[in-house]
Short mmCIF file of C-alpha atoms in Angstrom, two decimals:
data_model
loop_
_atom_site.label_atom_id
_atom_site.label_comp_id
_atom_site.label_asym_id
_atom_site.label_seq_id
_atom_site.Cartn_x
_atom_site.Cartn_y
_atom_site.Cartn_z
CA MET A 1 25.23 2.74 -10.31
CA LYS A 2 28.41 1.39 -8.73
CA ARG A 3 29.75 -0.05 -12.06
CA PHE A 4 28.86 3.29 -13.90
CA LEU A 5 30.87 5.28 -11.07
CA ILE A 6 33.72 2.85 -11.44
CA THR A 7 33.63 3.17 -15.26
CA THR A 8 33.43 6.94 -15.08
CA VAL A 9 36.16 7.17 -12.70
CA THR A 10 38.38 5.18 -14.77
CA ALA A 11 37.56 6.77 -17.93
CA ILE A 12 38.42 9.92 -16.63
CA SER A 13 41.65 8.98 -14.83
CA ILE A 14 42.93 7.41 -18.22
CA ALA A 15 41.96 10.66 -20.03
CA THR A 16 43.58 12.84 -17.54
CA THR A 17 46.82 10.62 -17.51
CA SER A 18 46.92 10.54 -21.32
CA ILE A 19 46.49 14.16 -21.59
CA SER A 20 49.21 15.16 -19.17
CA ALA A 21 51.54 12.57 -20.49
CA SER A 22 51.36 13.70 -24.08
CA ALA A 23 51.49 17.61 -22.93
CA THR A 24 54.63 17.02 -21.14
CA PRO A 25 58.01 15.57 -21.58
CA ALA A 26 59.06 12.05 -20.36
CA ARG A 27 59.79 13.29 -16.77
CA ALA A 28 57.15 13.52 -14.25
CA GLY A 29 57.76 16.09 -11.52
CA GLY A 30 56.20 15.84 -7.94
CA SER A 31 53.53 18.17 -8.84
CA ASP A 32 52.22 16.35 -11.53
CA VAL A 33 51.80 13.12 -9.70
CA ALA A 34 50.17 15.03 -6.64
CA GLU A 35 47.69 16.48 -9.35
CA VAL A 36 46.72 13.25 -10.66
CA LEU A 37 46.50 11.69 -7.23
CA GLY A 38 44.41 14.64 -5.91
CA ALA A 39 42.00 14.26 -8.75
CA LEU A 40 41.70 10.39 -8.33
CA ALA A 41 41.27 11.17 -4.69
CA LEU A 42 38.41 13.82 -5.45
CA PHE A 43 36.65 11.19 -7.68
CA ALA A 44 36.80 8.59 -5.03
CA ILE A 45 35.23 10.92 -2.33
CA ILE A 46 32.38 11.78 -4.92
CA ALA A 47 31.75 8.11 -5.70
CA ALA A 48 31.77 7.18 -2.05
CA GLY A 49 29.25 10.06 -1.31
CA VAL A 50 26.86 8.89 -3.92
CA GLU A 51 27.17 5.20 -3.23
CA HIS A 52 26.46 6.35 0.65
CA GLU A 53 23.25 8.29 -0.40
CA ARG A 54 22.03 5.48 -2.65
CA ASN A 55 22.49 2.96 0.24
CA ALA A 56 20.59 5.49 2.53
CA GLU A 57 17.74 5.48 0.27
CA LYS A 58 17.32 1.81 0.09
CA LYS A 59 17.32 1.75 3.90
CA LYS A 60 14.67 4.18 4.46
CA GLN A 61 11.62 2.95 6.59
CA HIS A 62 8.23 2.61 4.74
CA THR A 63 5.43 3.55 6.89
CA THR A 64 1.98 2.07 6.65
CA LYS A 65 -1.40 3.97 6.90
CA PRO A 66 -3.34 2.75 9.93
CA ARG A 67 -6.26 0.76 9.17
CA VAL A 68 -9.45 2.56 9.38
CA VAL A 69 -11.86 0.73 11.78
CA ARG A 70 -15.39 1.35 10.98
CA GLN A 71 -17.72 1.45 13.95
CA PRO A 72 -20.38 -1.00 13.83
CA VAL A 73 -23.87 0.23 12.51
CA ALA A 74 -26.77 -0.65 14.69
CA LEU A 75 -29.85 -2.26 12.92
CA PRO A 76 -33.06 -2.49 14.91
CA GLY A 77 -34.00 -5.76 16.43
CA ARG A 78 -37.53 -5.60 15.97
CA CYS A 79 -36.87 -6.12 12.11
CA VAL A 80 -35.15 -9.50 12.39
CA ARG A 81 -37.17 -12.40 11.31
CA ARG A 82 -36.34 -15.99 11.89
CA LEU A 83 -37.14 -18.39 9.40
CA GLU A 84 -37.15 -22.12 9.49
CA ASN A 85 -37.01 -24.39 6.61
CA ASN A 86 -35.49 -27.61 5.42
CA GLN A 87 -31.92 -26.62 5.40
CA GLY A 88 -32.33 -25.22 9.11
CA THR A 89 -32.82 -21.84 10.75
CA ARG A 90 -32.19 -18.43 9.07
CA ARG A 91 -32.16 -14.99 10.22
CA VAL A 92 -33.16 -12.16 7.92
CA VAL A 93 -33.78 -8.51 8.26
CA ALA A 94 -37.26 -7.35 6.80
CA ARG A 95 -36.76 -4.59 4.25
CA GLY A 96 -40.08 -3.08 4.66
CA CYS A 97 -39.60 -2.92 8.88
CA LEU A 98 -36.02 -1.40 7.87
CA GLU A 99 -37.55 1.19 5.83
CA ARG A 100 -39.96 2.32 8.47
CA HIS A 101 -37.39 2.30 11.61
CA TYR A 102 -34.16 2.73 10.16
CA ALA A 103 -33.21 5.94 8.45
CA ALA A 104 -30.44 4.51 6.21
CA ALA A 105 -32.16 1.36 4.90
CA GLY A 106 -31.15 2.30 1.40
CA SER A 107 -27.41 2.33 1.84
CA LEU A 108 -27.42 -1.54 3.11
CA PRO A 109 -25.26 -3.56 0.67
CA ARG A 110 -27.11 -4.96 -2.26
CA TYR A 111 -25.06 -8.20 -2.05
CA CYS A 112 -26.70 -9.01 1.07
CA ALA A 113 -30.39 -8.70 -0.25
CA THR A 114 -32.24 -11.92 -0.31
CA ARG A 115 -35.99 -12.96 -0.79
CA PHE A 116 -37.94 -15.15 1.87
CA LYS A 117 -41.42 -16.28 2.69
CA ASN A 118 -43.25 -14.87 5.75
CA ALA A 119 -45.67 -16.92 7.84
CA ARG A 120 -48.43 -16.43 5.36
CA GLY A 121 -46.38 -17.72 2.60
CA ASN A 122 -45.99 -14.49 0.75
CA ILE A 123 -42.58 -13.71 -0.84
CA ARG A 124 -40.92 -10.58 1.10
CA LYS A 125 -37.76 -9.01 0.34
CA GLY A 126 -34.85 -8.57 3.06
CA TYR A 127 -31.12 -8.73 4.00
CA ASP A 128 -29.40 -11.95 5.06
CA LEU A 129 -28.26 -10.96 8.93
CA ARG A 130 -25.04 -13.23 8.74
CA CYS A 131 -24.07 -11.33 5.55
CA LEU A 132 -24.68 -7.69 7.33
CA ARG A 133 -22.83 -8.77 10.25
CA SER A 134 -19.66 -9.78 8.26
CA ASP A 135 -20.02 -6.20 6.75
CA GLY A 136 -19.92 -4.58 10.06
CA TYR A 137 -23.61 -4.10 11.00
CA ARG A 138 -24.92 -5.37 14.35
CA VAL A 139 -28.39 -5.82 15.97
CA ILE A 140 -29.56 -3.90 18.97
CA ARG A 141 -32.62 -5.31 20.80
#
């Protein structure tokens, strides 16, 4: 932008001086010089104003939106099952229990869904408690 302004001002000043030089005889009066200097001063003021506006736009502060903090969702503690296997202890939330005791059981994240064996050896469906906690859920007792 700065180069463009300088080029434009230079081109206009050259054009103005060549027109006034060809239209008048070889002598230059005080009023002719004053007109040319006035025109150059006007172009310089306009160029400085444009440059100032451009710099002001660069310095504008960008605001960020405040992060939305979700309140943790409470899950019933009666649905938490503690499972022990070769790899250690694992805690899951039983899906059937959640469907009975938690109204929004269908809205739990699917990527936390898991399968587990209950005490009788039957395969049941549920949700991994660690995954649910990392997603903003908590257990109330």
